[in-house]
Amino acid sequence: MLAKDVMTTAVLTVTPETDVGEIAGLMLDAHISAVPVIAADGSLVGIVSEGDLIHRAESETRRRPSWWLRLLATPEEPAERYLREFGRRARDVMTKDVISVTPDTPLTEIAAMLEKYHIKRVTVLEGGKLVGIVSRANLLRGVASWRRPGGVRVDDSALRALLLAALNEAELPMHLINVTVTSGVVEIWGVVDTQVQIDAARAAAEATAGVVRLESHLVCRA
């Protein structure tokens, strides 16, 4: 699946001059955790998330950096921190370095980005313009909407090849495992090291279109 298959396209946005209080109200009313910031020419210039608004003067949650951090700070850092805590416009508090993808970015890549950068969403750009957002919730909806493949007839030899590839991907001890397929009924024989490996083999069969039934004869080493 690709970004365009799950992304939210009806995205609420703000301008660089939008008031911080208005942004907070918009996020609360719409039950969202971030809003992209769009310039007059339609380009994406930043994003304001919950994380950008949690250390604010209004809520008395300003950061109190330790003395040694103040000594190590560059001349701009205190001013930047003050602007994020007291500034009233989106451009004062927004995150400028926005992680973005294209509509054709695979979900596997997006999931890796969310994990790598410790973020909750990525913006989707096409031709430099915002066309959607993919959030963790969008990925969860993809999981929730999955249904076990049914009514699909796959040639037994092709089905066996698919299962062997899946078992190999799970790094099971393939030299100790054999798979047979007869009219879509899969039998897996062999010896593995742990119950988790037996469960992984079951998951592989359950996720493969064309499997009518699984009969597992896998056993753990004594």
PDB file of C-alpha atoms in Angstrom:
ATOM      1  CA  MET A   1       0.000   0.000   0.000  1.00  0.00           C
ATOM      2  CA  LEU A   2       1.075   3.548  -0.720  1.00  0.00           C
ATOM      3  CA  ALA A   3       0.593   6.901   1.019  1.00  0.00           C
ATOM      4  CA  LYS A   4      -2.237   7.797  -1.377  1.00  0.00           C
ATOM      5  CA  ASP A   5      -4.145   4.668  -0.308  1.00  0.00           C
ATOM      6  CA  VAL A   6      -4.521   5.753   3.331  1.00  0.00           C
ATOM      7  CA  MET A   7      -3.732   9.482   3.583  1.00  0.00           C
ATOM      8  CA  THR A   8      -6.173  12.050   4.916  1.00  0.00           C
ATOM      9  CA  THR A   9      -6.901  14.508   2.111  1.00  0.00           C
ATOM     10  CA  ALA A  10      -9.295  16.917   3.870  1.00  0.00           C
ATOM     11  CA  VAL A  11      -6.477  18.606   5.784  1.00  0.00           C
ATOM     12  CA  LEU A  12      -7.087  21.649   7.955  1.00  0.00           C
ATOM     13  CA  THR A  13      -4.339  24.230   7.533  1.00  0.00           C
ATOM     14  CA  VAL A  14      -3.321  27.608   8.934  1.00  0.00           C
ATOM     15  CA  THR A  15      -1.197  30.501   7.687  1.00  0.00           C
ATOM     16  CA  PRO A  16       2.074  31.756   9.207  1.00  0.00           C
ATOM     17  CA  GLU A  17       0.128  34.645  10.764  1.00  0.00           C
ATOM     18  CA  THR A  18      -2.612  32.546  12.420  1.00  0.00           C
ATOM     19  CA  ASP A  19      -2.882  33.203  16.165  1.00  0.00           C
ATOM     20  CA  VAL A  20      -1.628  30.458  18.478  1.00  0.00           C
ATOM     21  CA  GLY A  21      -4.860  30.494  20.482  1.00  0.00           C
ATOM     22  CA  GLU A  22      -6.862  29.976  17.299  1.00  0.00           C
ATOM     23  CA  ILE A  23      -4.613  27.061  16.351  1.00  0.00           C
ATOM     24  CA  ALA A  24      -5.073  25.409  19.750  1.00  0.00           C
ATOM     25  CA  GLY A  25      -8.849  25.820  19.486  1.00  0.00           C
ATOM     26  CA  LEU A  26      -8.876  24.388  15.961  1.00  0.00           C
ATOM     27  CA  MET A  27      -6.933  21.327  17.069  1.00  0.00           C
ATOM     28  CA  LEU A  28      -9.248  20.749  20.017  1.00  0.00           C
ATOM     29  CA  ASP A  29     -12.441  21.208  18.010  1.00  0.00           C
ATOM     30  CA  ALA A  30     -11.305  18.968  15.147  1.00  0.00           C
ATOM     31  CA  HIS A  31      -9.700  16.346  17.414  1.00  0.00           C
ATOM     32  CA  ILE A  32      -6.384  16.558  15.569  1.00  0.00           C
ATOM     33  CA  SER A  33      -2.848  16.786  16.914  1.00  0.00           C
ATOM     34  CA  ALA A  34      -1.222  19.027  14.277  1.00  0.00           C
ATOM     35  CA  VAL A  35      -1.935  21.511  11.489  1.00  0.00           C
ATOM     36  CA  PRO A  36       0.283  22.298   8.488  1.00  0.00           C
ATOM     37  CA  VAL A  37       1.258  25.927   7.892  1.00  0.00           C
ATOM     38  CA  ILE A  38       0.729  27.063   4.311  1.00  0.00           C
ATOM     39  CA  ALA A  39       2.211  30.241   2.777  1.00  0.00           C
ATOM     40  CA  ALA A  40       0.337  32.554   0.415  1.00  0.00           C
ATOM     41  CA  ASP A  41       1.788  30.761  -2.618  1.00  0.00           C
ATOM     42  CA  GLY A  42       0.432  27.418  -1.391  1.00  0.00           C
ATOM     43  CA  SER A  43       3.782  26.019  -0.291  1.00  0.00           C
ATOM     44  CA  LEU A  44       4.254  24.154   2.975  1.00  0.00           C
ATOM     45  CA  VAL A  45       6.430  26.178   5.341  1.00  0.00           C
ATOM     46  CA  GLY A  46       5.947  24.336   8.622  1.00  0.00           C
ATOM     47  CA  ILE A  47       3.682  22.412  10.939  1.00  0.00           C
ATOM     48  CA  VAL A  48       2.314  23.183  14.404  1.00  0.00           C
ATOM     49  CA  SER A  49       1.765  20.140  16.591  1.00  0.00           C
ATOM     50  CA  GLU A  50       0.746  19.539  20.180  1.00  0.00           C
ATOM     51  CA  GLY A  51       4.431  19.242  21.007  1.00  0.00           C
ATOM     52  CA  ASP A  52       5.024  22.785  19.799  1.00  0.00           C
ATOM     53  CA  LEU A  53       2.396  24.150  22.189  1.00  0.00           C
ATOM     54  CA  ILE A  54       2.992  22.260  25.430  1.00  0.00           C
ATOM     55  CA  HIS A  55       5.697  24.600  26.807  1.00  0.00           C
ATOM     56  CA  ARG A  56       3.774  27.861  26.745  1.00  0.00           C
ATOM     57  CA  ALA A  57       3.651  30.852  29.078  1.00  0.00           C
ATOM     58  CA  GLU A  58      -0.172  30.785  29.132  1.00  0.00           C
ATOM     59  CA  SER A  59      -0.252  27.296  30.636  1.00  0.00           C
ATOM     60  CA  GLU A  60       2.719  27.970  32.931  1.00  0.00           C
ATOM     61  CA  THR A  61       4.668  25.100  31.382  1.00  0.00           C
ATOM     62  CA  ARG A  62       7.721  27.013  30.207  1.00  0.00           C
ATOM     63  CA  ARG A  63      11.002  25.149  30.181  1.00  0.00           C
ATOM     64  CA  ARG A  64      13.516  26.048  32.884  1.00  0.00           C
ATOM     65  CA  PRO A  65      16.909  25.078  31.430  1.00  0.00           C
ATOM     66  CA  SER A  66      19.652  24.317  33.917  1.00  0.00           C
ATOM     67  CA  TRP A  67      22.522  26.764  34.385  1.00  0.00           C
ATOM     68  CA  TRP A  68      24.982  24.592  32.480  1.00  0.00           C
ATOM     69  CA  LEU A  69      22.651  24.370  29.483  1.00  0.00           C
ATOM     70  CA  ARG A  70      22.399  28.164  29.499  1.00  0.00           C
ATOM     71  CA  LEU A  71      26.201  28.374  29.453  1.00  0.00           C
ATOM     72  CA  LEU A  72      26.356  26.052  26.430  1.00  0.00           C
ATOM     73  CA  ALA A  73      23.570  27.789  24.518  1.00  0.00           C
ATOM     74  CA  THR A  74      24.255  29.767  21.358  1.00  0.00           C
ATOM     75  CA  PRO A  75      23.266  33.478  21.350  1.00  0.00           C
ATOM     76  CA  GLU A  76      20.100  32.657  19.365  1.00  0.00           C
ATOM     77  CA  GLU A  77      18.815  29.778  21.498  1.00  0.00           C
ATOM     78  CA  PRO A  78      17.390  31.819  24.415  1.00  0.00           C
ATOM     79  CA  ALA A  79      15.595  34.117  21.963  1.00  0.00           C
ATOM     80  CA  GLU A  80      14.251  31.142  19.985  1.00  0.00           C
ATOM     81  CA  ARG A  81      13.000  29.510  23.180  1.00  0.00           C
ATOM     82  CA  TYR A  82      11.340  32.755  24.293  1.00  0.00           C
ATOM     83  CA  LEU A  83       9.660  33.117  20.888  1.00  0.00           C
ATOM     84  CA  ARG A  84       8.237  29.574  21.076  1.00  0.00           C
ATOM     85  CA  GLU A  85       6.939  30.188  24.601  1.00  0.00           C
ATOM     86  CA  PHE A  86       5.515  33.710  24.108  1.00  0.00           C
ATOM     87  CA  GLY A  87       5.099  34.174  20.351  1.00  0.00           C
ATOM     88  CA  ARG A  88       1.489  34.557  19.194  1.00  0.00           C
ATOM     89  CA  ARG A  89       1.786  33.541  15.532  1.00  0.00           C
ATOM     90  CA  ALA A  90       2.124  30.178  13.844  1.00  0.00           C
ATOM     91  CA  ARG A  91       5.477  31.164  12.387  1.00  0.00           C
ATOM     92  CA  ASP A  92       6.774  31.804  15.921  1.00  0.00           C
ATOM     93  CA  VAL A  93       6.115  28.280  17.171  1.00  0.00           C
ATOM     94  CA  MET A  94       5.969  26.013  14.113  1.00  0.00           C
ATOM     95  CA  THR A  95       8.435  23.265  13.305  1.00  0.00           C
ATOM     96  CA  LYS A  96      10.078  24.323  10.052  1.00  0.00           C
ATOM     97  CA  ASP A  97      11.843  21.088   9.121  1.00  0.00           C
ATOM     98  CA  VAL A  98       8.828  19.032   8.081  1.00  0.00           C
ATOM     99  CA  ILE A  99       9.264  15.382   7.100  1.00  0.00           C
ATOM    100  CA  SER A 100       7.352  14.862   3.853  1.00  0.00           C
ATOM    101  CA  VAL A 101       6.646  12.040   1.392  1.00  0.00           C
ATOM    102  CA  THR A 102       5.000  11.699  -2.013  1.00  0.00           C
ATOM    103  CA  PRO A 103       1.646  10.002  -2.736  1.00  0.00           C
ATOM    104  CA  ASP A 104       3.541   6.974  -4.082  1.00  0.00           C
ATOM    105  CA  THR A 105       5.699   6.423  -1.000  1.00  0.00           C
ATOM    106  CA  PRO A 106       5.181   2.866   0.335  1.00  0.00           C
ATOM    107  CA  LEU A 107       3.710   2.569   3.828  1.00  0.00           C
ATOM    108  CA  THR A 108       6.715   0.501   4.886  1.00  0.00           C
ATOM    109  CA  GLU A 109       8.933   3.542   4.290  1.00  0.00           C
ATOM    110  CA  ILE A 110       6.512   5.829   6.117  1.00  0.00           C
ATOM    111  CA  ALA A 111       6.372   3.534   9.147  1.00  0.00           C
ATOM    112  CA  ALA A 112      10.181   3.525   9.234  1.00  0.00           C
ATOM    113  CA  MET A 113      10.240   7.348   9.084  1.00  0.00           C
ATOM    114  CA  LEU A 114       7.769   7.698  11.963  1.00  0.00           C
ATOM    115  CA  GLU A 115       9.924   5.403  14.065  1.00  0.00           C
ATOM    116  CA  LYS A 116      13.273   6.904  13.045  1.00  0.00           C
ATOM    117  CA  TYR A 117      12.318  10.539  13.622  1.00  0.00           C
ATOM    118  CA  HIS A 118       9.967   9.909  16.571  1.00  0.00           C
ATOM    119  CA  ILE A 119       7.103  11.720  14.870  1.00  0.00           C
ATOM    120  CA  LYS A 120       3.377  11.008  14.624  1.00  0.00           C
ATOM    121  CA  ARG A 121       2.712  12.053  11.029  1.00  0.00           C
ATOM    122  CA  VAL A 122       4.221  12.951   7.675  1.00  0.00           C
ATOM    123  CA  THR A 123       2.888  15.442   5.161  1.00  0.00           C
ATOM    124  CA  VAL A 124       2.253  14.277   1.597  1.00  0.00           C
ATOM    125  CA  LEU A 125       3.434  16.657  -1.130  1.00  0.00           C
ATOM    126  CA  GLU A 126       2.819  16.521  -4.867  1.00  0.00           C
ATOM    127  CA  GLY A 127       4.412  19.137  -7.067  1.00  0.00           C
ATOM    128  CA  GLY A 128       5.464  20.995  -3.926  1.00  0.00           C
ATOM    129  CA  LYS A 129       1.847  21.334  -2.746  1.00  0.00           C
ATOM    130  CA  LEU A 130       0.217  19.664   0.240  1.00  0.00           C
ATOM    131  CA  VAL A 131      -2.202  16.920  -0.815  1.00  0.00           C
ATOM    132  CA  GLY A 132      -2.568  14.947   2.403  1.00  0.00           C
ATOM    133  CA  ILE A 133      -1.245  13.688   5.711  1.00  0.00           C
ATOM    134  CA  VAL A 134      -0.371  10.161   6.791  1.00  0.00           C
ATOM    135  CA  SER A 135      -0.474   9.735  10.561  1.00  0.00           C
ATOM    136  CA  ARG A 136      -0.045   6.798  12.887  1.00  0.00           C
ATOM    137  CA  ALA A 137      -3.840   6.635  12.987  1.00  0.00           C
ATOM    138  CA  ASN A 138      -3.942   6.221   9.201  1.00  0.00           C
ATOM    139  CA  LEU A 139      -1.577   3.273   9.471  1.00  0.00           C
ATOM    140  CA  LEU A 140      -3.772   1.767  12.178  1.00  0.00           C
ATOM    141  CA  ARG A 141      -6.811   2.095   9.922  1.00  0.00           C
ATOM    142  CA  GLY A 142      -4.934   0.097   7.315  1.00  0.00           C
ATOM    143  CA  VAL A 143      -4.431  -2.656   9.882  1.00  0.00           C
ATOM    144  CA  ALA A 144      -8.062  -2.482  11.023  1.00  0.00           C
ATOM    145  CA  SER A 145      -9.411  -2.725   7.485  1.00  0.00           C
ATOM    146  CA  TRP A 146      -7.370  -5.818   6.584  1.00  0.00           C
ATOM    147  CA  ARG A 147      -9.406  -8.933   5.957  1.00  0.00           C
ATOM    148  CA  ARG A 148      -8.140 -12.476   5.547  1.00  0.00           C
ATOM    149  CA  PRO A 149      -7.953 -13.261   1.823  1.00  0.00           C
ATOM    150  CA  GLY A 150     -10.841 -15.536   0.897  1.00  0.00           C
ATOM    151  CA  GLY A 151     -12.212 -17.169  -2.207  1.00  0.00           C
ATOM    152  CA  VAL A 152      -8.870 -16.951  -4.001  1.00  0.00           C
ATOM    153  CA  ARG A 153      -7.656 -20.025  -5.827  1.00  0.00           C
ATOM    154  CA  VAL A 154      -3.894 -20.296  -6.176  1.00  0.00           C
ATOM    155  CA  ASP A 155      -2.012 -23.076  -7.877  1.00  0.00           C
ATOM    156  CA  ASP A 156      -0.564 -25.419  -5.249  1.00  0.00           C
ATOM    157  CA  SER A 157       3.008 -25.071  -6.481  1.00  0.00           C
ATOM    158  CA  ALA A 158       2.751 -21.267  -6.545  1.00  0.00           C
ATOM    159  CA  LEU A 159       1.172 -21.276  -3.076  1.00  0.00           C
ATOM    160  CA  ARG A 160       3.986 -23.452  -1.715  1.00  0.00           C
ATOM    161  CA  ALA A 161       6.549 -21.036  -3.157  1.00  0.00           C
ATOM    162  CA  LEU A 162       4.808 -18.085  -1.473  1.00  0.00           C
ATOM    163  CA  LEU A 163       4.769 -19.838   1.891  1.00  0.00           C
ATOM    164  CA  LEU A 164       8.397 -20.897   1.658  1.00  0.00           C
ATOM    165  CA  ALA A 165       9.358 -17.293   0.931  1.00  0.00           C
ATOM    166  CA  ALA A 166       7.328 -16.073   3.920  1.00  0.00           C
ATOM    167  CA  LEU A 167       8.846 -18.648   6.258  1.00  0.00           C
ATOM    168  CA  ASN A 168      12.300 -17.753   5.022  1.00  0.00           C
ATOM    169  CA  GLU A 169      11.583 -14.067   5.673  1.00  0.00           C
ATOM    170  CA  ALA A 170      10.706 -15.001   9.263  1.00  0.00           C
ATOM    171  CA  GLU A 171      14.177 -16.606   9.423  1.00  0.00           C
ATOM    172  CA  LEU A 172      12.896 -20.016  10.436  1.00  0.00           C
ATOM    173  CA  PRO A 173      15.331 -22.970  10.199  1.00  0.00           C
ATOM    174  CA  MET A 174      14.310 -23.894   6.651  1.00  0.00           C
ATOM    175  CA  HIS A 175      16.715 -26.854   6.483  1.00  0.00           C
ATOM    176  CA  LEU A 176      14.513 -28.483   9.129  1.00  0.00           C
ATOM    177  CA  ILE A 177      11.108 -27.521   7.662  1.00  0.00           C
ATOM    178  CA  ASN A 178       9.027 -28.934   4.837  1.00  0.00           C
ATOM    179  CA  VAL A 179       5.814 -27.583   3.348  1.00  0.00           C
ATOM    180  CA  THR A 180       3.258 -29.506   1.338  1.00  0.00           C
ATOM    181  CA  VAL A 181       0.170 -28.081  -0.371  1.00  0.00           C
ATOM    182  CA  THR A 182      -2.762 -30.136  -1.603  1.00  0.00           C
ATOM    183  CA  SER A 183      -5.820 -28.340  -2.993  1.00  0.00           C
ATOM    184  CA  GLY A 184      -4.982 -25.326  -0.885  1.00  0.00           C
ATOM    185  CA  VAL A 185      -4.544 -27.327   2.340  1.00  0.00           C
ATOM    186  CA  VAL A 186      -1.119 -26.536   3.786  1.00  0.00           C
ATOM    187  CA  GLU A 187       0.833 -28.913   5.985  1.00  0.00           C
ATOM    188  CA  ILE A 188       4.032 -27.732   7.627  1.00  0.00           C
ATOM    189  CA  TRP A 189       6.389 -30.297   9.123  1.00  0.00           C
ATOM    190  CA  GLY A 190       9.636 -29.850  10.983  1.00  0.00           C
ATOM    191  CA  VAL A 191      11.546 -28.873  14.080  1.00  0.00           C
ATOM    192  CA  VAL A 192      12.028 -25.321  15.372  1.00  0.00           C
ATOM    193  CA  ASP A 193      13.611 -23.757  18.429  1.00  0.00           C
ATOM    194  CA  THR A 194      10.725 -21.838  20.004  1.00  0.00           C
ATOM    195  CA  GLN A 195       6.952 -21.537  20.154  1.00  0.00           C
ATOM    196  CA  VAL A 196       7.301 -18.067  18.631  1.00  0.00           C
ATOM    197  CA  GLN A 197       8.622 -19.664  15.452  1.00  0.00           C
ATOM    198  CA  ILE A 198       5.595 -21.965  15.341  1.00  0.00           C
ATOM    199  CA  ASP A 199       3.354 -18.919  15.725  1.00  0.00           C
ATOM    200  CA  ALA A 200       5.245 -17.120  12.943  1.00  0.00           C
ATOM    201  CA  ALA A 201       4.616 -20.064  10.613  1.00  0.00           C
ATOM    202  CA  ARG A 202       0.908 -19.935  11.450  1.00  0.00           C
ATOM    203  CA  ALA A 203       0.826 -16.180  10.784  1.00  0.00           C
ATOM    204  CA  ALA A 204       2.484 -16.702   7.408  1.00  0.00           C
ATOM    205  CA  ALA A 205      -0.195 -19.195   6.377  1.00  0.00           C
ATOM    206  CA  GLU A 206      -3.040 -17.005   7.660  1.00  0.00           C
ATOM    207  CA  ALA A 207      -1.793 -14.005   5.671  1.00  0.00           C
ATOM    208  CA  THR A 208      -1.366 -15.860   2.387  1.00  0.00           C
ATOM    209  CA  ALA A 209      -4.166 -15.743  -0.161  1.00  0.00           C
ATOM    210  CA  GLY A 210      -5.196 -19.183  -1.365  1.00  0.00           C
ATOM    211  CA  VAL A 211      -4.618 -21.092   1.878  1.00  0.00           C
ATOM    212  CA  VAL A 212      -7.757 -23.116   2.608  1.00  0.00           C
ATOM    213  CA  ARG A 213      -6.592 -24.668   5.849  1.00  0.00           C
ATOM    214  CA  LEU A 214      -3.378 -25.058   7.815  1.00  0.00           C
ATOM    215  CA  GLU A 215      -2.269 -28.260   9.488  1.00  0.00           C
ATOM    216  CA  SER A 216       0.862 -27.552  11.462  1.00  0.00           C
ATOM    217  CA  HIS A 217       3.059 -30.434  12.603  1.00  0.00           C
ATOM    218  CA  LEU A 218       5.909 -28.237  13.810  1.00  0.00           C
ATOM    219  CA  VAL A 219       7.503 -29.201  17.124  1.00  0.00           C
ATOM    220  CA  CYS A 220      10.011 -27.464  19.357  1.00  0.00           C
ATOM    221  CA  ARG A 221      13.400 -28.953  20.062  1.00  0.00           C
ATOM    222  CA  ALA A 222      13.462 -30.902  23.314  1.00  0.00           C
TER     223      ALA A 222
END
